[in-house]
Every structure is written in C-alpha cells, then in structure tokens.
C-alpha cells in the first residue's frame, strides 16, 4: 500500500469520507490547488470536489482563497490532526453518553456460555468480574504467565473492599509472589496444578469463580513468537447456570479437601 493510500485509509477510519480524505491528501501534496487540480491528483470527480471541499472547510481542514478560479490549500498537518482528534473524541463521548442512558436489563441469569479468543480480552473479563466482586473470589492459577498487573490490581482492590480472595498456585515461589502482590489474599499451594495435562495442545491456564456465580475458565497454548502464549476462555454468570454450579461445587470440594489436609 502506498503512503497516499495509507493516509486515505487512516483518515477514513477517523471519520472522514473517502472523498474528503482523498481531497485533503491531494492538497497536502500541493501548495495550493484549484478544483480541477485537486480532481486530477485525488481521482475524485471534479463535480464532487466542490461539495467535498466545502465539508472540509466546515471542519477547519482547508483554507479557501476567493479568487477566480477559487484556490484551496490544506491547513498544516499538525493542526488538521488536532482538529480531527477533537472531532473523534467528541464522537466517542457522544456515543458513551448515549450508551450509558440506554436502559440495561436487570437480570443476568441464564445468560449462557460465551467464548473469548484473545489473551487481552481474557484478562479484561477476569479483571471486570473481580472488580465487581462483592463477597468472594476463588482464583486457580496453573501458571503465573497468565496473570498480569491488571488482574493483580483488581485482586488487591477486592481485598481492600473486604472481599474474601483465595488464590491457588502450583509452587511456593508462586505463593510468595502472590502474597507480595496481594498481601491480604489467602494464597495456598496446590501441587496438582504443576501436573496439568495438555488437551489438543492446550493447557489449563486459570479458573475464576466470583461470588459463586461468575466463572472464567481459560486455557493457554504456545504462540507463534518465542515466550509468547495465547489464551482462550469461556465465561458465564448466573448462580443457577450449570457451568457455575459445577465449578462452584468442584472448587468448594478442593477447598474442603485442603482444609482437611491442614
């Protein structure tokens, strides 16, 4: 892709129409330009250049010289980018305000099981559930590679709110690291986590249960780059959902078994 097409694509993604983007890019190549010249450089039909330039003028992206024929020039790139950014931010704020005013359903029960295929999205989902925890968090971590600062920050926030946070880790070194990162959490060593088995080239990564109803079950596999892992997960919420019921029972049994051993 040429730099011209790359610029046109980027501007289009930021809210300009394709004709607006092409005319603006054409003007950045010209000191000044008439409608005919802009059409020739931009490949925008001359009949459409006039209304396109008017829109760019209203957006503060071009200057117009009242000559015969009229000539146009683009504002400086720094100025144009600032004005485009302001307009884009304004659109985001408008969308955010409108979405916040849409009435949300009160019930989240029987919401089904959803899948996540991106590592960042797995982290976001776990952090979101922990952020909203009111009573308890049970987090089973098979490898420390899956836990980043965002999750640790939310776990600390949960303990600060008085939420009971229990974390299972495979080794003593992992326990010490978690105790330093989340001092008020109950961190226990579960040696069985060191011997998890691969299924179709994926390994258990982390399992989360929040307030006995919100569940995230994540798996990991090696990425295409050295030392990079990929996570995928399923998640659900609702205290009477089958997945949540089973996970709650299994984790409660693990906890009872550890307490008997202690």
Short mmCIF file of C-alpha atoms in Angstrom, two decimals:
data_model
loop_
_atom_site.label_atom_id
_atom_site.label_comp_id
_atom_site.label_asym_id
_atom_site.label_seq_id
_atom_site.Cartn_x
_atom_site.Cartn_y
_atom_site.Cartn_z
CA UNK A 1 0.00 0.00 0.00
CA UNK A 2 1.39 3.41 -0.96
CA UNK A 3 1.74 6.17 1.62
CA UNK A 4 -1.07 8.06 -0.12
CA UNK A 5 -3.48 5.14 0.19
CA UNK A 6 -2.32 4.51 3.74
CA UNK A 7 -3.12 8.12 4.66
CA UNK A 8 -6.51 7.97 2.92
CA UNK A 9 -7.41 4.78 4.77
CA UNK A 10 -6.34 6.19 8.14
CA UNK A 11 -8.32 9.40 7.64
CA UNK A 12 -11.37 7.43 6.55
CA UNK A 13 -11.17 5.35 9.72
CA UNK A 14 -11.07 8.58 11.74
CA UNK A 15 -14.37 9.84 10.36
CA UNK A 16 -13.65 11.49 7.01
CA UNK A 17 -15.44 10.22 3.92
CA UNK A 18 -13.26 8.68 1.24
CA UNK A 19 -13.66 11.75 -1.00
CA UNK A 20 -12.79 14.06 1.91
CA UNK A 21 -9.72 12.01 2.72
CA UNK A 22 -8.58 11.91 -0.91
CA UNK A 23 -9.06 15.65 -1.43
CA UNK A 24 -7.25 16.50 1.79
CA UNK A 25 -4.32 14.21 0.96
CA UNK A 26 -4.18 15.70 -2.53
CA UNK A 27 -3.97 19.20 -1.07
CA UNK A 28 -1.11 18.19 1.21
CA UNK A 29 0.81 17.42 -1.99
CA UNK A 30 0.01 20.83 -3.49
CA UNK A 31 0.95 24.28 -2.26
CA UNK A 32 -2.44 25.46 -3.45
CA UNK A 33 -4.85 23.82 -5.85
CA UNK A 34 -7.94 24.51 -7.92
CA UNK A 35 -10.84 22.11 -8.10
CA UNK A 36 -9.51 20.83 -11.41
CA UNK A 37 -6.05 20.20 -9.98
CA UNK A 38 -7.44 18.55 -6.87
CA UNK A 39 -9.55 16.27 -9.06
CA UNK A 40 -6.55 15.29 -11.14
CA UNK A 41 -4.38 14.49 -8.11
CA UNK A 42 -7.03 12.83 -5.98
CA UNK A 43 -9.01 10.92 -8.65
CA UNK A 44 -12.18 12.43 -7.19
CA UNK A 45 -14.65 13.52 -9.91
CA UNK A 46 -14.44 17.28 -10.40
CA UNK A 47 -18.21 17.61 -9.87
CA UNK A 48 -17.74 16.18 -6.37
CA UNK A 49 -14.68 18.20 -5.43
CA UNK A 50 -16.69 21.36 -4.72
CA UNK A 51 -19.08 19.93 -2.10
CA UNK A 52 -16.25 17.83 -0.63
CA UNK A 53 -14.05 20.90 -0.16
CA UNK A 54 -16.98 22.75 1.44
CA UNK A 55 -17.28 20.00 4.04
CA UNK A 56 -13.53 20.08 4.67
CA UNK A 57 -13.77 23.85 5.05
CA UNK A 58 -16.52 23.48 7.67
CA UNK A 59 -14.32 21.02 9.54
CA UNK A 60 -11.46 23.52 9.53
CA UNK A 61 -9.18 21.35 7.41
CA UNK A 62 -8.76 23.59 4.36
CA UNK A 63 -8.47 27.30 3.61
CA UNK A 64 -10.31 28.86 0.65
CA UNK A 65 -8.99 31.76 -1.43
CA UNK A 66 -11.77 33.77 -3.07
CA UNK A 67 -10.04 34.03 -6.43
CA UNK A 68 -11.16 33.12 -9.93
CA UNK A 69 -10.93 30.21 -10.10
CA UNK A 70 -11.01 29.53 -6.40
CA UNK A 71 -7.93 28.04 -4.91
CA UNK A 72 -7.63 25.85 -1.86
CA UNK A 73 -4.91 24.72 0.47
CA UNK A 74 -4.76 22.26 3.35
CA UNK A 75 -4.13 23.52 6.87
CA UNK A 76 -0.91 22.33 8.48
CA UNK A 77 -0.84 18.63 9.23
CA UNK A 78 -0.43 19.22 12.98
CA UNK A 79 -3.49 21.48 13.03
CA UNK A 80 -5.53 19.07 10.92
CA UNK A 81 -4.69 16.12 13.16
CA UNK A 82 -5.60 18.10 16.27
CA UNK A 83 -8.99 19.05 14.82
CA UNK A 84 -9.68 15.51 13.62
CA UNK A 85 -8.75 14.19 17.06
CA UNK A 86 -11.08 16.65 18.76
CA UNK A 87 -13.92 15.64 16.46
CA UNK A 88 -13.21 11.94 17.01
CA UNK A 89 -13.09 12.35 20.79
CA UNK A 90 -16.37 14.25 20.64
CA UNK A 91 -17.99 11.36 18.76
CA UNK A 92 -16.71 8.88 21.33
CA UNK A 93 -18.08 11.00 24.18
CA UNK A 94 -21.44 11.28 22.44
CA UNK A 95 -21.59 7.52 21.93
CA UNK A 96 -20.56 6.85 25.53
CA UNK A 97 -23.20 9.23 26.92
CA UNK A 98 -25.90 7.73 24.71
CA UNK A 99 -24.98 4.14 25.62
CA UNK A 100 -24.95 4.93 29.33
CA UNK A 101 -28.52 6.22 29.08
CA UNK A 102 -29.83 3.06 27.42
CA UNK A 103 -31.77 1.02 29.95
CA UNK A 104 -29.96 -2.15 30.92
CA UNK A 105 -31.74 -5.42 31.75
CA UNK A 106 -31.92 -6.07 35.48
CA UNK A 107 -31.44 -9.84 35.31
CA UNK A 108 -28.25 -11.52 34.16
CA UNK A 109 -29.32 -15.09 34.99
CA UNK A 110 -29.22 -17.82 32.36
CA UNK A 111 -27.00 -15.62 30.22
CA UNK A 112 -25.36 -18.59 28.51
CA UNK A 113 -21.73 -19.51 27.99
CA UNK A 114 -19.57 -17.17 25.95
CA UNK A 115 -16.15 -17.68 24.40
CA UNK A 116 -13.09 -15.42 24.25
CA UNK A 117 -10.29 -15.95 21.76
CA UNK A 118 -7.84 -13.12 22.58
CA UNK A 119 -5.47 -13.00 25.54
CA UNK A 120 -6.15 -9.32 26.29
CA UNK A 121 -9.89 -9.98 26.29
CA UNK A 122 -9.47 -12.86 28.73
CA UNK A 123 -7.59 -10.54 31.07
CA UNK A 124 -10.25 -7.84 30.69
CA UNK A 125 -13.05 -10.28 31.53
CA UNK A 126 -11.29 -11.60 34.63
CA UNK A 127 -10.44 -8.09 35.81
CA UNK A 128 -14.03 -6.98 35.24
CA UNK A 129 -15.51 -9.85 37.25
CA UNK A 130 -13.06 -9.30 40.13
CA UNK A 131 -13.75 -5.57 40.08
CA UNK A 132 -17.46 -6.28 40.66
CA UNK A 133 -16.91 -8.95 43.32
CA UNK A 134 -18.96 -8.39 46.47
CA UNK A 135 -18.31 -11.45 48.63
CA UNK A 136 -15.73 -13.90 47.34
CA UNK A 137 -13.10 -14.57 44.69
CA UNK A 138 -11.60 -18.01 44.12
CA UNK A 139 -8.79 -17.88 41.58
CA UNK A 140 -6.96 -21.02 40.48
CA UNK A 141 -3.71 -20.19 38.65
CA UNK A 142 -1.92 -23.03 36.87
CA UNK A 143 0.91 -20.79 35.63
CA UNK A 144 1.99 -17.27 36.56
CA UNK A 145 2.28 -16.41 32.85
CA UNK A 146 -1.46 -15.75 32.70
CA UNK A 147 -1.65 -13.19 35.50
CA UNK A 148 -0.73 -9.60 34.69
CA UNK A 149 -0.77 -6.33 36.62
CA UNK A 150 -4.41 -5.54 35.74
CA UNK A 151 -5.63 -8.73 37.43
CA UNK A 152 -3.36 -8.25 40.44
CA UNK A 153 -4.60 -4.67 40.85
CA UNK A 154 -8.24 -5.82 40.88
CA UNK A 155 -7.45 -8.60 43.36
CA UNK A 156 -5.88 -6.01 45.69
CA UNK A 157 -8.91 -3.79 45.22
CA UNK A 158 -11.21 -6.68 46.12
CA UNK A 159 -9.37 -7.38 49.37
CA UNK A 160 -9.49 -3.67 50.21
CA UNK A 161 -13.30 -3.85 49.89
CA UNK A 162 -13.42 -6.75 52.32
CA UNK A 163 -13.97 -9.42 49.67
CA UNK A 164 -12.58 -12.86 50.58
CA UNK A 165 -9.89 -13.65 47.99
CA UNK A 166 -8.47 -17.17 47.76
CA UNK A 167 -5.76 -17.93 45.21
CA UNK A 168 -4.41 -21.39 44.39
CA UNK A 169 -0.93 -21.60 42.87
CA UNK A 170 1.34 -24.51 41.94
CA UNK A 171 4.56 -23.71 43.85
CA UNK A 172 5.93 -21.99 46.94
CA UNK A 173 7.66 -19.42 44.73
CA UNK A 174 4.30 -18.57 43.16
CA UNK A 175 2.75 -18.28 46.62
CA UNK A 176 5.43 -15.83 47.75
CA UNK A 177 5.00 -13.74 44.61
CA UNK A 178 1.22 -13.58 45.05
CA UNK A 179 1.48 -12.77 48.74
CA UNK A 180 3.73 -9.83 47.88
CA UNK A 181 1.40 -8.63 45.12
CA UNK A 182 -1.88 -9.19 47.04
CA UNK A 183 -0.93 -9.15 50.76
CA UNK A 184 -4.45 -9.63 52.12
CA UNK A 185 -5.34 -12.61 49.94
CA UNK A 186 -5.27 -16.21 51.13
CA UNK A 187 -2.71 -17.88 48.89
CA UNK A 188 -2.33 -21.66 49.02
CA UNK A 189 -0.08 -24.08 47.18
CA UNK A 190 -1.88 -26.75 45.16
CA UNK A 191 0.87 -29.08 43.83
CA UNK A 192 -1.56 -30.82 41.45
CA UNK A 193 -1.53 -27.66 39.32
CA UNK A 194 2.07 -28.45 38.33
CA UNK A 195 0.99 -31.63 36.59
CA UNK A 196 -1.84 -30.42 34.38
CA UNK A 197 -2.09 -32.19 31.03
CA UNK A 198 -2.40 -30.83 27.54
CA UNK A 199 -5.59 -31.41 25.57
CA UNK A 200 -5.33 -30.71 21.84
CA UNK A 201 -2.10 -28.76 22.51
CA UNK A 202 -3.74 -26.52 25.13
CA UNK A 203 -3.11 -26.45 28.87
CA UNK A 204 -5.17 -25.18 31.80
CA UNK A 205 -4.32 -21.54 32.44
CA UNK A 206 -6.59 -20.07 35.10
CA UNK A 207 -10.01 -20.63 36.59
CA UNK A 208 -12.01 -17.90 38.31
CA UNK A 209 -15.17 -18.06 40.40
CA UNK A 210 -16.59 -14.78 41.73
CA UNK A 211 -19.45 -14.62 44.24
CA UNK A 212 -20.23 -18.28 43.46
CA UNK A 213 -21.77 -17.30 40.11
CA UNK A 214 -19.34 -15.61 37.70
CA UNK A 215 -16.94 -18.03 36.00
CA UNK A 216 -13.97 -17.69 33.65
CA UNK A 217 -12.14 -20.85 32.57
CA UNK A 218 -9.03 -20.10 30.49
CA UNK A 219 -6.65 -22.31 28.55
CA UNK A 220 -3.23 -21.47 27.12
CA UNK A 221 -1.19 -22.56 24.16
CA UNK A 222 2.16 -21.51 22.79
CA UNK A 223 2.03 -18.53 20.45
CA UNK A 224 3.84 -18.09 17.19
CA UNK A 225 6.55 -15.97 18.86
CA UNK A 226 9.16 -17.10 21.41
CA UNK A 227 7.98 -16.84 25.04
CA UNK A 228 4.54 -15.66 23.93
CA UNK A 229 1.45 -17.55 25.00
CA UNK A 230 -2.09 -17.26 23.75
CA UNK A 231 -5.15 -17.56 25.96
CA UNK A 232 -8.70 -18.52 25.13
CA UNK A 233 -11.55 -18.89 27.57
CA UNK A 234 -15.21 -19.44 28.23
CA UNK A 235 -17.17 -17.38 30.71
CA UNK A 236 -20.63 -17.20 32.18
CA UNK A 237 -22.54 -15.69 35.07
CA UNK A 238 -25.66 -16.61 36.98
CA UNK A 239 -25.83 -18.63 40.20
CA UNK A 240 -28.18 -21.18 38.66
CA UNK A 241 -26.27 -21.71 35.41
CA UNK A 242 -25.00 -25.28 35.01
CA UNK A 243 -21.36 -24.29 34.43
CA UNK A 244 -21.34 -22.05 37.51
CA UNK A 245 -22.98 -24.76 39.62
CA UNK A 246 -20.38 -27.35 38.65
CA UNK A 247 -17.40 -25.03 39.05
CA UNK A 248 -18.69 -23.87 42.43
CA UNK A 249 -19.07 -27.47 43.60
CA UNK A 250 -15.63 -28.53 42.33
CA UNK A 251 -13.84 -25.55 43.87
CA UNK A 252 -15.68 -25.96 47.18
CA UNK A 253 -14.59 -29.60 47.23
CA UNK A 254 -10.96 -28.56 46.57
CA UNK A 255 -11.11 -26.10 49.40
CA UNK A 256 -12.67 -28.60 51.83
CA UNK A 257 -10.04 -31.19 50.90
CA UNK A 258 -7.19 -28.76 51.58
CA UNK A 259 -8.68 -27.78 54.93
CA UNK A 260 -8.89 -31.45 55.97
CA UNK A 261 -5.25 -31.91 54.99
CA UNK A 262 -4.21 -28.89 57.03
#
